[in-house]
């Protein structure tokens, strides 16, 4: 691999996700392997603008692969949204002697990365890190699998109390505008009904499903609602509306919230972060820029940042079909 790279910067940006540390570690160790200098940039694009850099070596990233969150911290940086802000970031990158940048984050972070790589002569490669799995060009984003397992664990626990009291629970989970978390966790957690933005179910459908469930003598029911679903905008209102038409049901609502972002990353997320971290450095060394590394059919692939942020990853219709059948 021929290249002129000497010094690479890595940052995490936007919503944090378990497995980001595995990706940072892999980036740093790939740089060590290929004899490149690497700096961790703290607090995302804000740290790039402010010069909040820390040179890292292989030992500096010891004991982080098992930890959630991100050792580099993440931030939301308004200034980077403007051309002037990105100019400041470029000046700082030059001052620090950066030859290339690795951005670990979601679609917002990639939008910034895409603009930055087009406006200035600094190669940028993205690594998809978000629990929502809402990035085009990869089957899985880093953090998705851990979040799924957290949601399923929460459903299992709620199920214990739901069954003990013959209760109906409406549970809201994360996912932003996408239903990947809800659909997968709903199947795995045995939800009676799953509401996702990619589907257009109404309160009528939910009520009909729950009535059928009562007829089928189910002792507990879970309705899993993605936060981005049209009915999920206010899960308390949804529970009230459905409850008015379901006399006799003892109804509770649980919003899972930020526990879904935390926790030790699963094996899958650690391996994914490791593969994509190494791939990002190898792509930069091969002269690529303005791309994201991802995983398709268990093979590391690349996608332009432009397509990663403008195209929508489709929901798996077969999973919706399966969810309908196994929830009987
Ligand atoms: P995520 O990467 O998880 O989607 P955000 O949407 O909050 O998270 O984006 C993270 C950061 O990326 C923002 O704080 C901002 O610095 C940068 N960013 C987001 N959108 C843009 C944009 N349209 N132009 C430039 N930078 C952006």
Tab-separated table of C-alpha atoms and ligand atoms in Angstrom:
chain	number	residue	atom	x	y	z
A	1	UNK	CA	0.000	0.000	0.000
A	2	UNK	CA	1.712	3.189	-1.143
A	3	UNK	CA	0.754	6.477	0.507
A	4	UNK	CA	1.976	9.763	1.919
A	5	UNK	CA	0.136	9.549	5.200
A	6	UNK	CA	2.040	10.115	8.388
A	7	UNK	CA	-0.421	11.417	10.937
A	8	UNK	CA	-4.092	10.403	11.322
A	9	UNK	CA	-6.722	11.895	13.628
A	10	UNK	CA	-9.702	9.965	15.004
A	11	UNK	CA	-12.825	11.371	16.664
A	12	UNK	CA	-16.240	10.204	17.835
A	13	UNK	CA	-19.212	12.463	17.157
A	14	UNK	CA	-22.963	12.678	17.722
A	15	UNK	CA	-24.820	10.047	19.743
A	16	UNK	CA	-22.464	7.663	21.522
A	17	UNK	CA	-22.786	3.936	20.918
A	18	UNK	CA	-21.312	0.852	22.621
A	19	UNK	CA	-18.457	-0.429	20.482
A	20	UNK	CA	-17.082	2.981	19.578
A	21	UNK	CA	-14.151	2.216	21.897
A	22	UNK	CA	-13.443	-0.993	19.990
A	23	UNK	CA	-13.274	1.068	16.787
A	24	UNK	CA	-10.969	3.680	18.353
A	25	UNK	CA	-8.710	0.910	19.630
A	26	UNK	CA	-8.571	-0.729	16.194
A	27	UNK	CA	-7.808	2.584	14.471
A	28	UNK	CA	-4.973	3.262	16.911
A	29	UNK	CA	-3.519	-0.223	16.680
A	30	UNK	CA	-3.788	-0.287	12.876
A	31	UNK	CA	-1.850	2.979	12.827
A	32	UNK	CA	0.779	1.460	15.120
A	33	UNK	CA	0.911	-1.627	12.887
A	34	UNK	CA	1.448	0.496	9.763
A	35	UNK	CA	3.861	2.858	11.500
A	36	UNK	CA	1.600	5.927	11.427
A	37	UNK	CA	1.252	8.577	14.098
A	38	UNK	CA	-2.315	8.795	15.470
A	39	UNK	CA	-4.042	11.445	17.558
A	40	UNK	CA	-7.309	11.033	19.398
A	41	UNK	CA	-9.435	14.165	19.128
A	42	UNK	CA	-11.598	14.748	22.199
A	43	UNK	CA	-15.252	15.817	21.998
A	44	UNK	CA	-15.859	15.373	18.288
A	45	UNK	CA	-15.735	18.303	15.871
A	46	UNK	CA	-15.526	20.753	18.790
A	47	UNK	CA	-12.191	19.214	19.746
A	48	UNK	CA	-11.039	19.430	16.140
A	49	UNK	CA	-11.783	23.168	16.122
A	50	UNK	CA	-10.264	23.747	19.572
A	51	UNK	CA	-7.186	21.554	19.073
A	52	UNK	CA	-8.142	19.132	21.835
A	53	UNK	CA	-5.735	16.444	20.584
A	54	UNK	CA	-3.977	13.585	22.361
A	55	UNK	CA	-1.340	11.423	20.730
A	56	UNK	CA	-2.212	7.767	21.266
A	57	UNK	CA	-0.182	4.578	21.132
A	58	UNK	CA	-1.194	0.936	21.318
A	59	UNK	CA	-1.061	0.898	25.139
A	60	UNK	CA	-3.180	4.064	25.460
A	61	UNK	CA	-6.176	2.097	24.218
A	62	UNK	CA	-5.711	-0.907	26.517
A	63	UNK	CA	-8.756	-2.080	28.521
A	64	UNK	CA	-11.322	-0.080	26.551
A	65	UNK	CA	-12.733	-2.752	24.207
A	66	UNK	CA	-15.122	-3.911	26.946
A	67	UNK	CA	-16.324	-0.430	27.888
A	68	UNK	CA	-19.425	1.371	26.623
A	69	UNK	CA	-19.423	5.049	25.662
A	70	UNK	CA	-16.331	6.533	24.043
A	71	UNK	CA	-12.970	7.288	25.664
A	72	UNK	CA	-12.635	10.297	23.335
A	73	UNK	CA	-16.016	11.651	24.443
A	74	UNK	CA	-18.580	12.812	21.945
A	75	UNK	CA	-20.161	16.187	21.373
A	76	UNK	CA	-22.668	18.014	19.266
A	77	UNK	CA	-20.909	20.988	17.683
A	78	UNK	CA	-23.017	23.780	16.165
A	79	UNK	CA	-19.971	25.633	14.883
A	80	UNK	CA	-18.990	22.798	12.539
A	81	UNK	CA	-22.320	23.197	10.728
A	82	UNK	CA	-21.065	26.487	9.244
A	83	UNK	CA	-18.377	26.891	6.589
A	84	UNK	CA	-16.476	29.243	8.929
A	85	UNK	CA	-16.496	26.588	11.653
A	86	UNK	CA	-15.192	23.944	9.273
A	87	UNK	CA	-12.486	26.387	8.097
A	88	UNK	CA	-11.344	26.747	11.690
A	89	UNK	CA	-11.284	22.950	11.976
A	90	UNK	CA	-9.151	22.721	8.833
A	91	UNK	CA	-6.700	25.366	10.098
A	92	UNK	CA	-6.369	23.420	13.349
A	93	UNK	CA	-5.878	20.129	11.471
A	94	UNK	CA	-3.052	21.701	9.464
A	95	UNK	CA	-1.522	23.241	12.592
A	96	UNK	CA	-1.503	19.788	14.236
A	97	UNK	CA	-0.012	18.239	11.100
A	98	UNK	CA	-2.972	15.942	10.388
A	99	UNK	CA	-2.897	14.167	7.018
A	100	UNK	CA	-6.271	12.412	7.331
A	101	UNK	CA	-9.281	12.023	9.591
A	102	UNK	CA	-11.401	9.087	10.774
A	103	UNK	CA	-14.906	10.042	11.934
A	104	UNK	CA	-16.876	7.542	14.022
A	105	UNK	CA	-20.527	8.598	14.214
A	106	UNK	CA	-23.986	8.634	12.672
A	107	UNK	CA	-25.560	10.379	9.701
A	108	UNK	CA	-25.205	13.899	11.159
A	109	UNK	CA	-21.500	13.327	11.746
A	110	UNK	CA	-21.156	11.903	8.224
A	111	UNK	CA	-22.886	14.956	6.737
A	112	UNK	CA	-20.243	17.125	8.385
A	113	UNK	CA	-17.484	14.714	7.331
A	114	UNK	CA	-18.686	14.697	3.730
A	115	UNK	CA	-18.715	18.501	3.525
A	116	UNK	CA	-15.298	18.732	5.194
A	117	UNK	CA	-13.701	16.247	2.794
A	118	UNK	CA	-15.116	18.111	-0.229
A	119	UNK	CA	-14.215	21.606	0.956
A	120	UNK	CA	-10.633	20.902	2.038
A	121	UNK	CA	-7.778	18.713	0.869
A	122	UNK	CA	-7.919	16.344	3.792
A	123	UNK	CA	-8.981	12.726	3.285
A	124	UNK	CA	-11.822	11.559	5.538
A	125	UNK	CA	-13.181	8.057	6.156
A	126	UNK	CA	-16.300	7.389	8.231
A	127	UNK	CA	-17.083	4.459	10.533
A	128	UNK	CA	-20.813	3.974	11.233
A	129	UNK	CA	-21.363	4.192	14.981
A	130	UNK	CA	-24.978	4.513	16.107
A	131	UNK	CA	-27.395	2.277	17.984
A	132	UNK	CA	-30.133	3.081	15.428
A	133	UNK	CA	-28.701	1.057	12.486
A	134	UNK	CA	-30.042	3.787	10.179
A	135	UNK	CA	-27.062	4.176	7.850
A	136	UNK	CA	-27.165	3.048	4.215
A	137	UNK	CA	-24.303	0.839	3.037
A	138	UNK	CA	-23.803	-1.421	6.024
A	139	UNK	CA	-25.878	-4.296	7.357
A	140	UNK	CA	-25.036	-3.252	10.909
A	141	UNK	CA	-23.818	-0.121	12.624
A	142	UNK	CA	-21.621	-0.257	15.725
A	143	UNK	CA	-23.786	-0.275	18.857
A	144	UNK	CA	-26.938	-1.703	17.290
A	145	UNK	CA	-26.433	-5.234	18.561
A	146	UNK	CA	-25.676	-4.090	22.110
A	147	UNK	CA	-28.734	-1.825	22.157
A	148	UNK	CA	-30.891	-4.696	20.887
A	149	UNK	CA	-29.720	-6.931	23.694
A	150	UNK	CA	-30.358	-4.173	26.245
A	151	UNK	CA	-33.912	-3.704	24.959
A	152	UNK	CA	-34.613	-7.443	24.946
A	153	UNK	CA	-33.269	-7.724	28.497
A	154	UNK	CA	-35.564	-4.848	29.568
A	155	UNK	CA	-38.571	-6.473	27.865
A	156	UNK	CA	-37.825	-9.780	29.619
A	157	UNK	CA	-37.801	-8.011	32.981
A	158	UNK	CA	-40.971	-6.060	32.265
A	159	UNK	CA	-42.560	-9.311	31.115
A	160	UNK	CA	-42.028	-10.810	34.565
A	161	UNK	CA	-44.153	-8.137	36.206
A	162	UNK	CA	-46.621	-8.012	33.287
A	163	UNK	CA	-47.290	-11.738	33.624
A	164	UNK	CA	-47.583	-11.618	37.412
A	165	UNK	CA	-50.348	-9.005	37.165
A	166	UNK	CA	-51.907	-9.835	33.768
A	167	UNK	CA	-50.850	-6.423	32.572
A	168	UNK	CA	-50.509	-4.788	29.187
A	169	UNK	CA	-47.320	-2.778	28.747
A	170	UNK	CA	-46.602	-0.159	26.122
A	171	UNK	CA	-42.818	0.084	25.881
A	172	UNK	CA	-41.103	2.833	23.918
A	173	UNK	CA	-37.644	2.150	22.525
A	174	UNK	CA	-35.141	4.289	20.616
A	175	UNK	CA	-34.319	4.212	16.906
A	176	UNK	CA	-34.799	7.819	15.773
A	177	UNK	CA	-36.682	7.728	12.432
A	178	UNK	CA	-36.124	4.000	11.912
A	179	UNK	CA	-37.694	0.838	13.325
A	180	UNK	CA	-34.703	-1.510	13.282
A	181	UNK	CA	-34.381	-1.703	17.061
A	182	UNK	CA	-38.127	-2.125	17.647
A	183	UNK	CA	-38.626	-4.759	14.950
A	184	UNK	CA	-35.737	-6.984	16.010
A	185	UNK	CA	-36.165	-6.548	19.761
A	186	UNK	CA	-39.942	-6.969	19.397
A	187	UNK	CA	-39.527	-10.360	17.757
A	188	UNK	CA	-36.875	-11.449	20.260
A	189	UNK	CA	-38.873	-10.178	23.244
A	190	UNK	CA	-42.150	-11.737	22.146
A	191	UNK	CA	-44.085	-8.482	21.629
A	192	UNK	CA	-47.763	-8.838	20.735
A	193	UNK	CA	-47.568	-5.749	18.539
A	194	UNK	CA	-44.647	-3.752	17.114
A	195	UNK	CA	-45.082	-0.187	15.886
A	196	UNK	CA	-42.396	1.170	13.555
A	197	UNK	CA	-42.188	4.223	11.280
A	198	UNK	CA	-41.830	2.036	8.175
A	199	UNK	CA	-45.335	0.661	8.787
A	200	UNK	CA	-48.591	2.606	9.041
A	201	UNK	CA	-50.562	0.918	11.799
A	202	UNK	CA	-53.354	2.890	13.498
A	203	UNK	CA	-54.770	2.683	17.022
A	204	UNK	CA	-57.555	0.503	15.530
A	205	UNK	CA	-54.974	-2.100	14.494
A	206	UNK	CA	-53.414	-2.124	17.956
A	207	UNK	CA	-56.813	-2.508	19.623
A	208	UNK	CA	-57.837	-5.323	17.252
A	209	UNK	CA	-54.581	-7.174	17.899
A	210	UNK	CA	-54.981	-6.883	21.670
A	211	UNK	CA	-58.583	-8.074	21.542
A	212	UNK	CA	-57.472	-11.090	19.522
A	213	UNK	CA	-54.727	-11.654	22.036
A	214	UNK	CA	-57.276	-11.684	24.880
A	215	UNK	CA	-59.385	-14.187	22.942
A	216	UNK	CA	-56.256	-16.303	22.522
A	217	UNK	CA	-55.893	-16.197	26.348
A	218	UNK	CA	-52.519	-14.457	26.476
A	219	UNK	CA	-51.691	-13.603	30.088
A	220	UNK	CA	-49.476	-10.621	29.350
A	221	UNK	CA	-48.981	-8.333	26.411
A	222	UNK	CA	-46.174	-6.090	25.291
A	223	UNK	CA	-46.634	-3.442	22.595
A	224	UNK	CA	-43.199	-2.245	21.516
A	225	UNK	CA	-43.269	1.253	20.032
A	226	UNK	CA	-40.369	2.810	18.120
A	227	UNK	CA	-39.857	6.437	19.152
A	228	UNK	CA	-40.073	7.498	15.483
A	229	UNK	CA	-43.418	5.798	14.831
A	230	UNK	CA	-46.331	8.109	14.062
A	231	UNK	CA	-48.197	6.715	17.092
A	232	UNK	CA	-45.040	6.575	19.173
A	233	UNK	CA	-44.557	10.343	19.352
A	234	UNK	CA	-46.543	10.233	22.586
A	235	UNK	CA	-46.655	6.686	23.917
A	236	UNK	CA	-48.680	7.810	26.968
A	237	UNK	CA	-51.422	9.186	24.701
A	238	UNK	CA	-51.338	6.002	22.626
A	239	UNK	CA	-51.775	3.913	25.799
A	240	UNK	CA	-54.696	6.125	26.909
A	241	UNK	CA	-56.391	5.999	23.480
A	242	UNK	CA	-56.045	2.242	23.216
A	243	UNK	CA	-56.989	1.771	26.884
A	244	UNK	CA	-60.313	3.565	26.442
A	245	UNK	CA	-61.275	0.835	24.007
A	246	UNK	CA	-59.872	-2.050	26.003
A	247	UNK	CA	-61.893	-2.179	29.219
A	248	UNK	CA	-60.532	-4.556	31.795
A	249	UNK	CA	-56.926	-4.209	30.678
A	250	UNK	CA	-54.486	-3.066	33.369
A	251	UNK	CA	-52.179	-0.835	31.332
A	252	UNK	CA	-48.715	0.540	32.107
A	253	UNK	CA	-46.206	2.519	30.050
A	254	UNK	CA	-42.431	2.220	30.156
A	255	UNK	CA	-40.051	4.490	28.236
A	256	UNK	CA	-36.687	2.769	28.161
A	257	UNK	CA	-34.630	5.919	27.525
A	258	UNK	CA	-30.878	6.243	27.760
A	259	UNK	CA	-30.159	2.819	29.228
A	260	UNK	CA	-30.318	1.747	25.558
A	261	UNK	CA	-27.081	3.598	24.795
A	262	UNK	CA	-25.017	2.199	27.614
A	263	UNK	CA	-23.412	-1.024	28.715
A	264	UNK	CA	-20.536	-3.234	27.779
A	265	UNK	CA	-20.562	-3.864	24.013
A	266	UNK	CA	-21.549	-7.332	22.808
A	267	UNK	CA	-19.065	-9.587	21.059
A	268	UNK	CA	-20.632	-8.635	17.707
A	269	UNK	CA	-20.129	-4.925	18.299
A	270	UNK	CA	-16.558	-5.431	19.484
A	271	UNK	CA	-15.704	-7.484	16.401
A	272	UNK	CA	-17.516	-5.042	14.087
A	273	UNK	CA	-15.724	-2.049	15.638
A	274	UNK	CA	-12.389	-3.848	15.305
A	275	UNK	CA	-12.947	-4.798	11.651
A	276	UNK	CA	-14.152	-1.360	10.616
A	277	UNK	CA	-11.380	0.445	12.530
A	278	UNK	CA	-8.676	-1.514	10.710
A	279	UNK	CA	-10.519	-1.116	7.380
A	280	UNK	CA	-10.742	2.673	7.784
A	281	UNK	CA	-6.978	3.002	8.101
A	282	UNK	CA	-6.346	0.632	5.182
A	283	UNK	CA	-8.773	2.619	3.008
A	284	UNK	CA	-6.956	5.860	3.837
A	285	UNK	CA	-3.620	4.211	3.057
A	286	UNK	CA	-5.028	3.143	-0.324
A	287	UNK	CA	-5.796	6.772	-1.105
A	288	UNK	CA	-9.567	6.747	-0.546
A	289	UNK	CA	-11.562	9.617	0.900
A	290	UNK	CA	-15.181	10.690	1.299
A	291	UNK	CA	-16.226	7.119	2.012
A	292	UNK	CA	-17.631	5.042	4.833
A	293	UNK	CA	-16.494	1.527	5.666
A	294	UNK	CA	-19.275	-0.940	6.406
A	295	UNK	CA	-20.139	-4.611	6.529
A	296	UNK	CA	-22.314	-6.398	3.973
A	297	UNK	CA	-22.784	-10.149	3.977
A	298	UNK	CA	-19.966	-10.447	6.492
A	299	UNK	CA	-17.555	-8.693	4.120
A	300	UNK	CA	-16.023	-5.271	4.702
A	301	UNK	CA	-17.220	-2.906	1.981
A	302	UNK	CA	-17.213	0.811	1.249
A	303	UNK	CA	-19.905	3.333	0.379
A	304	UNK	CA	-19.594	7.011	-0.487
A	305	UNK	CA	-20.453	9.261	2.445
A	306	UNK	CA	-22.920	10.945	0.091
A	307	UNK	CA	-24.875	7.722	-0.459
A	308	UNK	CA	-24.529	6.680	3.180
A	309	UNK	CA	-26.406	9.816	4.256
A	310	UNK	CA	-28.814	10.339	1.360
A	311	UNK	CA	-30.013	6.788	0.737
A	312	UNK	CA	-32.279	5.030	3.220
A	313	UNK	CA	-31.518	1.534	4.436
A	314	UNK	CA	-34.664	-0.517	3.892
A	315	UNK	CA	-36.441	-2.332	6.695
A	316	UNK	CA	-36.444	-6.084	6.256
A	317	UNK	CA	-40.006	-6.932	5.135
A	318	UNK	CA	-39.441	-10.600	5.929
A	319	UNK	CA	-38.905	-9.652	9.574
A	320	UNK	CA	-42.257	-7.829	9.565
A	321	UNK	CA	-43.892	-10.945	8.122
A	322	UNK	CA	-42.257	-13.145	10.772
A	323	UNK	CA	-43.277	-10.728	13.558
A	324	UNK	CA	-46.907	-11.003	12.473
A	325	UNK	CA	-46.854	-14.798	12.596
A	326	UNK	CA	-44.901	-15.378	15.805
A	327	UNK	CA	-46.953	-12.863	17.804
A	328	UNK	CA	-50.151	-14.916	17.535
B	1	LIG	P1	-25.186	11.703	14.679
B	1	LIG	O1	-23.845	11.710	14.024
B	1	LIG	O2	-25.275	10.701	15.773
B	1	LIG	O3	-26.320	11.614	13.675
B	1	LIG	P2	-25.756	14.584	15.073
B	1	LIG	O4	-26.841	14.651	14.056
B	1	LIG	O5	-25.969	15.287	16.362
B	1	LIG	O6	-25.365	13.087	15.488
B	1	LIG	O7	-24.442	15.183	14.393
B	1	LIG	C1	-23.212	15.242	15.109
B	1	LIG	C2	-22.430	16.459	14.709
B	1	LIG	O8	-22.159	16.399	13.294
B	1	LIG	C3	-23.161	17.788	14.900
B	1	LIG	O9	-23.071	18.273	16.214
B	1	LIG	C4	-22.407	18.671	13.924
B	1	LIG	O10	-21.160	19.097	14.487
B	1	LIG	C5	-22.130	17.720	12.755
B	1	LIG	N1	-23.184	17.882	11.748
B	1	LIG	C6	-24.438	17.380	11.775
B	1	LIG	N2	-25.144	17.800	10.716
B	1	LIG	C7	-24.333	18.607	9.999
B	1	LIG	C8	-24.472	19.365	8.807
B	1	LIG	N3	-25.631	19.394	8.121
B	1	LIG	N4	-23.410	20.085	8.385
B	1	LIG	C9	-22.239	20.077	9.053
B	1	LIG	N5	-22.039	19.376	10.197
B	1	LIG	C10	-23.060	18.651	10.671
